[in-house]
Amino acid sequence: MRRQMVSLTLSFALLATGCMPDIASAGTIVMNDNRAAVETEAEPVTDDQFEFNEYKYEDGIGDTLYFLVVKNNSDSTVAFESNGTAKDSNGNVLGSAECSIDVLGPDEQSITYFYFDGVTGIDSVDYTKTFDTDSYYKPVISNLDVEGNLNEQNATLTVTNKGSYAAQFVEAYALFFDADNNLIRYSTNYITDGDSEIKPGATLSAQLDSYDSYDHVEVYLTGRSDGSEGSSSSSSVSDDDFEKKEYLYSDSFSTMDYLVITNNSESTVGISGNATALDSSGNVIGAADCSIDVLAPKEQSICYFYFGNVQNVDHVEYQLSYSEDLYYKPVISNLDVQATINDANVVVTATNKGNYAAQFVEAYVLFFDASGNIVYTNSGYITDDDNEIKPGATLSEQIDTYESFDHVEVYLTGRADDF
């Protein structure tokens, strides 16, 4: 299935009119008007300029989500807010909630929902409709081209920003229905890079899961923009500055694609990645993100793309981005590591030789057979009660395996606050 949202291109023309004095031999005269433009109020909108579709979903813990799909048929860009009152079939009030959409441009469609905490048995929801034509944000949905792939237990979306400014906090919603059009499952996922954006021209993917068989799905996006081209997270490094090893591993439920990354540059960077999983026919069957908070020159660390409930992955296509605008300090080079290999586990011991605490240090162990195939993976945190290895401290963690193995590879992740 291929599903696309049409990109909307707005063209602006500046027209100048007026009378010019008859000046002899003046030739061509160009007048630049530097006076402030006169602001005009946006035309008010009415409820009948918008379409609403409503879907009710009761989760398994006693709550109800009441989705509103809103289509803007007006000529104005608006922000939407609503207050809803849930009632049972006898008209008794059961609960109340609020919802909103940051910005919605002309001809755009988006989604929001009332979350009725601890409320079930809802028959109807009475809700207000408030439209603000003085929105702080610029609309982005019409700038996003979407390609969808439907799989047995997910819908995988690939989104490209065709606009001239960054789309921020883009979130995808998938509503999964049975053949009788009952909403049986929903899933949400952000489709953004490490700056919470889709920058102009960029393409990112996300996987929206359904753990039930479904007949059809409806997909909607939310998002906004402050009008900028994107956060300044550019880096002086490129893919060529990093050595990468890739290991694909599937268990009985899901598939993981591990990336071992060595920083051969002279810069300390943060790394974020986005990936799609493909089968042997080239069909997109999953999507995932991964990241490494901080990696100093000559350091090596690991991250992995997790494709939940996805099997039969033939290969993975991924893209990495690098940022030198960091919140964290590197710690891996400060850690002396020893691995003791036993029949059914590996004990990883780390000593912090640095002068600041190493936080959230996690050891990843990849277990291989004699042919170099991964037979099992596992990880564990090597930290004290403060989630740290303090300067001079030595801590250990046991990483278990339930499969016979020939050899292992051990990698660490970690960071420290930059203050």
Coordinates of C-alpha atoms in Angstrom, one line a residue:
M1 CA 0.0 0.0 0.0
R2 CA 1.3 3.5 -0.8
R3 CA -0.4 6.4 0.9
Q4 CA 0.7 10.0 0.2
M5 CA -0.3 13.3 1.5
V6 CA -0.2 16.0 -1.2
S7 CA 2.4 18.7 -0.7
L8 CA 1.0 22.2 -0.8
T9 CA 3.2 24.9 -2.4
L10 CA 2.4 28.5 -1.6
S11 CA 3.5 31.2 -4.1
F12 CA 3.6 34.8 -3.1
A13 CA 3.8 37.8 -5.4
L14 CA 4.6 41.3 -4.3
L15 CA 2.7 44.0 -6.4
A16 CA 3.4 47.7 -6.3
T17 CA 1.1 50.4 -7.6
G18 CA 1.1 54.2 -7.5
C19 CA 1.7 57.4 -9.4
M20 CA 5.2 58.7 -10.2
P21 CA 6.0 62.3 -11.0
D22 CA 7.0 63.2 -14.5
I23 CA 10.7 63.7 -14.1
A24 CA 12.6 64.5 -17.3
S25 CA 15.5 62.2 -18.2
A26 CA 14.9 60.3 -14.9
G27 CA 15.2 57.0 -16.6
T28 CA 13.9 54.0 -14.5
I29 CA 13.0 54.9 -11.0
V30 CA 12.8 52.2 -8.3
M31 CA 11.1 53.1 -5.0
N32 CA 11.7 50.9 -2.0
D33 CA 8.9 51.2 0.6
N34 CA 10.4 50.6 4.0
R35 CA 7.3 51.5 5.9
A36 CA 5.9 48.8 8.2
A37 CA 3.2 46.7 6.6
V38 CA -0.3 47.2 7.9
E39 CA -1.4 44.1 9.7
T40 CA -4.9 42.8 8.9
E41 CA -6.9 40.6 11.1
A42 CA -7.5 37.1 9.9
E43 CA -11.0 36.3 8.9
P44 CA -12.9 34.5 11.6
V45 CA -13.8 30.8 11.0
T46 CA -16.9 28.9 11.9
D47 CA -17.6 25.3 12.9
D48 CA -19.1 24.4 9.6
Q49 CA -15.8 25.0 7.9
F50 CA -14.3 22.0 9.6
E51 CA -15.0 18.3 9.4
F52 CA -14.8 16.0 12.4
N53 CA -14.6 12.2 12.7
E54 CA -14.8 10.5 16.1
Y55 CA -13.3 7.1 17.2
K56 CA -13.6 5.6 20.7
Y57 CA -11.0 3.2 22.1
E58 CA -11.1 1.5 25.5
D59 CA -7.7 0.3 26.6
G60 CA -7.0 -2.7 28.9
I61 CA -6.5 -0.7 32.1
G62 CA -9.9 1.0 32.4
D63 CA -9.3 4.2 30.4
T64 CA -10.9 5.6 27.3
L65 CA -9.3 7.5 24.5
Y66 CA -11.8 9.5 22.3
F67 CA -10.0 10.4 19.1
L68 CA -11.0 13.5 17.0
V69 CA -9.8 13.7 13.4
V70 CA -10.1 17.4 12.3
K71 CA -10.1 18.5 8.7
N72 CA -9.7 22.3 8.0
N73 CA -11.8 23.4 5.0
S74 CA -11.3 27.1 5.7
D75 CA -8.8 29.5 4.2
S76 CA -7.2 30.2 7.5
T77 CA -4.5 28.6 9.6
V78 CA -5.8 27.8 13.1
A79 CA -5.0 26.3 16.4
F80 CA -7.7 24.1 17.8
E81 CA -8.8 23.5 21.5
S82 CA -11.6 21.5 22.9
N83 CA -13.2 20.5 26.2
G84 CA -15.1 17.3 26.3
T85 CA -17.7 15.7 28.6
A86 CA -18.2 12.0 28.4
K87 CA -21.7 10.5 29.0
D88 CA -23.2 7.1 29.2
S89 CA -26.2 5.9 27.3
N90 CA -28.6 7.4 29.9
G91 CA -26.9 10.8 29.6
N92 CA -25.1 10.6 32.9
V93 CA -21.8 12.5 33.0
L94 CA -18.8 10.0 33.4
G95 CA -15.8 12.3 33.0
S96 CA -14.2 15.2 31.3
A97 CA -11.0 16.0 29.4
E98 CA -9.3 18.4 27.1
C99 CA -7.4 18.1 23.8
S100 CA -5.8 20.4 21.2
I101 CA -4.0 20.7 17.9
D102 CA -1.1 23.2 17.8
V103 CA -1.6 24.3 14.2
L104 CA -3.7 23.3 11.2
G105 CA -3.3 24.9 7.8
P106 CA -6.0 25.1 5.1
D107 CA -6.9 21.7 3.7
E108 CA -4.9 20.0 6.3
Q109 CA -6.1 17.1 8.5
S110 CA -4.8 16.1 11.8
I111 CA -5.7 14.2 15.0
T112 CA -6.1 14.8 18.7
Y113 CA -7.8 12.9 21.5
F114 CA -9.6 13.2 24.9
Y115 CA -8.1 11.0 27.5
F116 CA -10.7 9.9 30.1
D117 CA -8.6 8.5 32.9
G118 CA -10.3 5.6 34.7
V119 CA -13.5 6.0 32.6
T120 CA -15.2 3.2 30.6
G121 CA -18.8 2.7 29.2
I122 CA -18.8 6.0 27.3
D123 CA -21.7 6.3 24.9
S124 CA -21.0 9.8 23.6
V125 CA -18.9 12.9 24.1
D126 CA -20.1 16.5 24.0
Y127 CA -17.2 18.8 23.2
T128 CA -16.5 22.5 22.5
K129 CA -14.8 23.7 19.3
T130 CA -12.5 26.7 19.7
F131 CA -10.4 27.9 16.7
D132 CA -7.7 30.5 17.1
T133 CA -6.6 32.2 13.9
D134 CA -3.6 33.8 15.6
S135 CA -1.5 30.6 15.9
Y136 CA 2.1 30.9 17.1
Y137 CA 3.2 28.1 14.9
K138 CA 3.4 27.5 11.1
P139 CA 1.6 24.5 9.7
V140 CA 3.7 21.5 8.4
I141 CA 1.4 18.6 7.5
S142 CA 0.9 19.7 3.9
N143 CA 4.7 19.8 3.5
L144 CA 5.0 16.1 4.4
D145 CA 5.0 13.4 1.8
V146 CA 4.1 10.0 3.4
E147 CA 4.7 6.5 2.0
G148 CA 3.0 3.7 4.0
N149 CA 3.7 0.0 4.1
L150 CA 1.2 -2.3 5.7
N151 CA 2.6 -5.5 7.3
E152 CA 1.1 -8.3 9.4
Q153 CA 1.6 -6.5 12.7
N154 CA 2.6 -2.9 11.9
A155 CA 2.3 0.0 9.5
T156 CA 5.7 1.4 8.6
L157 CA 5.8 5.1 7.4
T158 CA 8.4 6.9 5.5
V159 CA 8.0 10.7 5.7
T160 CA 9.8 13.4 3.6
N161 CA 9.7 17.1 4.4
K162 CA 9.1 18.9 1.1
G163 CA 8.8 22.3 2.7
S164 CA 11.4 25.0 3.2
Y165 CA 11.4 25.0 7.0
A166 CA 11.8 22.2 9.6
A167 CA 8.8 20.2 10.7
Q168 CA 9.0 19.9 14.5
F169 CA 7.7 17.2 16.9
V170 CA 6.0 15.3 14.0
E171 CA 4.0 12.4 15.5
A172 CA 2.3 9.7 13.6
Y173 CA -0.9 8.0 14.7
A174 CA -2.1 4.7 13.3
L175 CA -5.7 3.6 14.0
F176 CA -6.2 -0.1 13.3
F177 CA -9.7 -1.3 12.5
D178 CA -11.4 -4.7 12.0
A179 CA -13.7 -5.5 9.0
D180 CA -16.7 -3.9 10.9
N181 CA -14.8 -0.6 11.2
N182 CA -14.3 -1.1 15.0
L183 CA -11.1 0.5 16.4
I184 CA -9.2 -2.4 17.8
R185 CA -5.8 -0.9 18.4
Y186 CA -3.9 2.3 18.0
S187 CA -0.2 3.2 18.0
T188 CA 1.8 6.4 18.0
N189 CA 5.4 7.2 17.3
Y190 CA 7.5 10.4 16.7
I191 CA 9.1 10.7 13.3
T192 CA 12.0 13.0 14.1
D193 CA 15.8 13.2 14.2
G194 CA 17.9 14.0 17.3
D195 CA 16.8 17.6 17.2
S196 CA 13.1 16.5 17.3
E197 CA 12.7 17.7 13.7
I198 CA 12.4 16.6 10.1
K199 CA 14.6 19.1 8.3
P200 CA 13.8 20.4 4.8
G201 CA 14.5 17.6 2.3
A202 CA 15.1 15.0 5.0
T203 CA 13.4 11.6 5.0
L204 CA 12.7 9.6 8.2
S205 CA 10.8 6.4 9.0
A206 CA 8.8 5.0 11.9
Q207 CA 7.1 1.8 12.8
L208 CA 3.5 1.8 14.3
D209 CA 2.7 -1.6 15.8
S210 CA -0.5 -3.6 16.1
Y211 CA -0.5 -6.7 18.2
D212 CA -3.8 -7.8 16.7
S213 CA -4.8 -8.8 13.2
Y214 CA -6.5 -5.9 11.5
D215 CA -8.5 -5.2 8.3
H216 CA -7.5 -1.6 7.5
V217 CA -5.7 1.3 9.1
E218 CA -6.0 5.1 9.1
V219 CA -2.8 7.2 9.5
Y220 CA -2.7 10.8 10.7
L221 CA 0.1 13.2 11.5
T222 CA 0.6 16.0 14.0
G223 CA 3.4 18.6 14.0
R224 CA 4.3 22.2 13.9
S225 CA 7.1 24.6 13.1
D226 CA 8.6 27.9 14.4
G227 CA 9.5 28.7 10.7
S228 CA 13.2 28.0 11.1
E229 CA 15.2 25.8 8.8
G230 CA 16.2 23.6 11.7
S231 CA 18.3 23.4 14.8
S232 CA 22.0 24.1 14.2
S233 CA 23.4 20.6 14.9
S234 CA 25.8 20.5 12.0
S235 CA 29.1 18.8 12.5
S236 CA 32.5 19.0 10.9
V237 CA 32.6 15.2 10.7
S238 CA 31.0 12.8 8.2
D239 CA 30.3 9.1 7.9
D240 CA 33.9 8.6 6.6
D241 CA 35.2 9.6 10.0
F242 CA 33.6 6.5 11.7
E243 CA 34.3 2.8 11.5
K244 CA 31.1 0.7 11.7
K245 CA 30.4 -3.0 12.3
E246 CA 26.9 -4.3 11.8
Y247 CA 25.3 -7.4 13.3
L248 CA 21.8 -8.5 12.5
Y249 CA 20.2 -10.8 15.1
S250 CA 16.6 -12.2 15.4
D251 CA 15.1 -13.9 18.4
S252 CA 11.7 -15.6 18.4
F253 CA 9.9 -12.2 18.6
S254 CA 11.8 -9.4 17.0
T255 CA 14.9 -8.3 15.1
M256 CA 17.8 -6.2 16.3
D257 CA 20.4 -4.6 14.1
Y258 CA 23.5 -3.7 16.2
L259 CA 25.9 -1.0 15.2
V260 CA 29.4 -0.9 16.7
I261 CA 30.8 2.5 16.0
T262 CA 34.4 3.7 16.4
N263 CA 35.1 7.4 16.3
N264 CA 38.2 8.1 14.2
S265 CA 37.6 11.8 14.0
E266 CA 39.1 14.5 16.3
S267 CA 35.7 15.6 17.5
T268 CA 33.5 14.5 20.4
V269 CA 30.0 13.8 19.0
G270 CA 26.5 12.6 19.7
I271 CA 25.1 10.1 17.2
S272 CA 21.5 9.5 16.2
G273 CA 20.3 7.0 13.5
N274 CA 17.1 6.1 11.7
A275 CA 16.6 2.8 9.8
T276 CA 14.2 0.7 7.8
A277 CA 14.2 -3.1 7.7
L278 CA 13.6 -4.8 4.4
D279 CA 12.8 -8.3 3.4
S280 CA 14.4 -10.2 0.6
S281 CA 12.0 -8.7 -1.9
G282 CA 12.9 -5.2 -0.9
N283 CA 9.6 -4.5 1.0
V284 CA 9.8 -2.2 4.0
I285 CA 8.7 -4.3 7.0
G286 CA 9.9 -2.2 10.0
A287 CA 11.5 1.0 11.1
A288 CA 13.5 2.0 14.2
D289 CA 15.8 4.6 15.8
C290 CA 19.1 4.3 17.8
S291 CA 21.5 6.8 19.4
I292 CA 24.8 7.1 21.3
D293 CA 24.7 10.1 23.7
V294 CA 28.4 10.9 23.4
L295 CA 31.5 9.4 21.8
A296 CA 35.0 10.9 22.1
P297 CA 37.8 10.5 19.6
K298 CA 39.2 6.9 19.5
E299 CA 36.2 5.7 21.6
Q300 CA 34.1 2.8 20.6
S301 CA 30.5 2.1 21.6
I302 CA 27.3 0.4 20.4
C303 CA 23.6 1.1 19.7
Y304 CA 20.9 -0.9 18.0
F305 CA 17.8 -0.6 15.9
Y306 CA 15.0 -2.6 17.5
F307 CA 12.3 -3.8 15.1
G308 CA 9.6 -5.1 17.4
N309 CA 7.6 -8.1 16.2
V310 CA 9.4 -8.1 12.9
Q311 CA 10.9 -11.3 11.4
N312 CA 12.6 -12.3 8.1
V313 CA 14.7 -9.1 7.8
D314 CA 17.1 -9.5 4.9
H315 CA 18.9 -6.2 5.4
V316 CA 18.7 -2.8 7.0
E317 CA 19.1 0.6 5.4
Y318 CA 20.1 3.3 7.9
Q319 CA 21.3 6.9 8.1
L320 CA 23.4 8.5 10.9
S321 CA 23.7 12.1 11.9
Y322 CA 26.4 13.6 14.1
S323 CA 26.2 16.6 16.5
E324 CA 29.0 18.5 18.3
D325 CA 26.5 20.5 20.3
L326 CA 26.5 18.2 23.3
Y327 CA 24.9 18.1 26.7
Y328 CA 27.1 15.2 28.0
K329 CA 30.8 14.5 28.5
P330 CA 32.4 11.2 27.3
V331 CA 33.3 8.5 29.8
I332 CA 34.2 5.3 27.9
S333 CA 37.9 6.2 27.7
N334 CA 38.0 6.6 31.4
L335 CA 36.8 3.0 32.1
D336 CA 39.2 0.1 32.5
V337 CA 37.2 -3.0 31.6
Q338 CA 37.7 -6.7 32.2
A339 CA 35.5 -9.5 31.0
T340 CA 35.4 -12.9 32.7
I341 CA 33.9 -15.6 30.4
N342 CA 32.1 -18.5 32.0
D343 CA 29.9 -21.3 30.6
A344 CA 26.6 -19.5 31.0
N345 CA 27.6 -15.9 31.5
V346 CA 30.1 -13.1 31.2
V347 CA 31.0 -11.0 34.2
V348 CA 32.0 -7.5 33.1
T349 CA 34.0 -5.4 35.6
A350 CA 34.6 -1.7 35.1
T351 CA 36.9 0.7 37.0
N352 CA 36.4 4.5 36.6
K353 CA 39.9 6.0 36.2
G354 CA 38.5 9.4 35.4
N355 CA 37.9 12.4 37.7
Y356 CA 34.1 12.6 37.3
A357 CA 31.3 10.0 37.7
A358 CA 30.4 7.8 34.8
Q359 CA 26.6 7.6 34.5
F360 CA 24.3 5.0 33.2
V361 CA 27.1 2.7 32.1
E362 CA 25.7 -0.3 30.3
A363 CA 27.5 -3.4 29.1
Y364 CA 26.4 -5.1 25.9
V365 CA 27.6 -8.7 25.3
L366 CA 27.2 -10.3 21.9
F367 CA 27.5 -14.1 21.9
F368 CA 28.8 -15.8 18.7
D369 CA 29.1 -19.4 17.5
A370 CA 32.3 -20.7 15.9
S371 CA 31.2 -19.4 12.5
G372 CA 30.8 -15.8 13.7
N373 CA 27.0 -15.8 13.8
I374 CA 25.2 -14.2 16.8
V375 CA 23.4 -16.8 18.9
Y376 CA 22.3 -14.5 21.8
T377 CA 22.6 -10.9 23.0
N378 CA 22.2 -9.4 26.5
S379 CA 23.0 -6.3 28.4
G380 CA 23.1 -5.0 32.0
Y381 CA 23.9 -1.7 33.8
I382 CA 27.2 -1.5 35.8
T383 CA 26.2 1.2 38.3
D384 CA 25.6 1.9 42.0
D385 CA 22.4 3.1 43.6
D386 CA 23.0 6.6 42.1
N387 CA 23.3 5.1 38.6
E388 CA 27.0 5.9 38.5
I389 CA 30.5 4.5 38.7
K390 CA 32.2 7.1 40.9
P391 CA 35.8 8.1 40.3
G392 CA 38.1 5.3 41.5
A393 CA 35.2 2.8 42.0
T394 CA 35.1 -0.7 40.6
L395 CA 31.8 -2.4 39.9
S396 CA 30.8 -5.6 38.1
E397 CA 27.7 -7.0 36.3
Q398 CA 26.8 -10.6 35.3
I399 CA 25.5 -10.9 31.8
D400 CA 23.8 -14.2 31.2
T401 CA 23.2 -16.3 28.1
Y402 CA 20.9 -19.2 27.5
E403 CA 22.7 -20.4 24.4
S404 CA 26.0 -22.2 23.9
F405 CA 28.6 -20.0 22.4
D406 CA 32.1 -19.9 21.1
H407 CA 33.3 -16.3 21.8
V408 CA 31.9 -12.9 22.8
E409 CA 32.3 -9.2 22.1
V410 CA 31.8 -6.7 24.9
Y411 CA 30.9 -3.0 24.4
L412 CA 30.0 -0.2 26.8
T413 CA 27.7 2.9 26.6
G414 CA 27.7 5.7 29.1
R415 CA 27.9 9.4 29.7
A416 CA 28.4 12.2 32.3
D417 CA 26.7 15.5 32.9
D418 CA 28.5 18.4 31.3
F419 CA 28.5 20.6 34.4

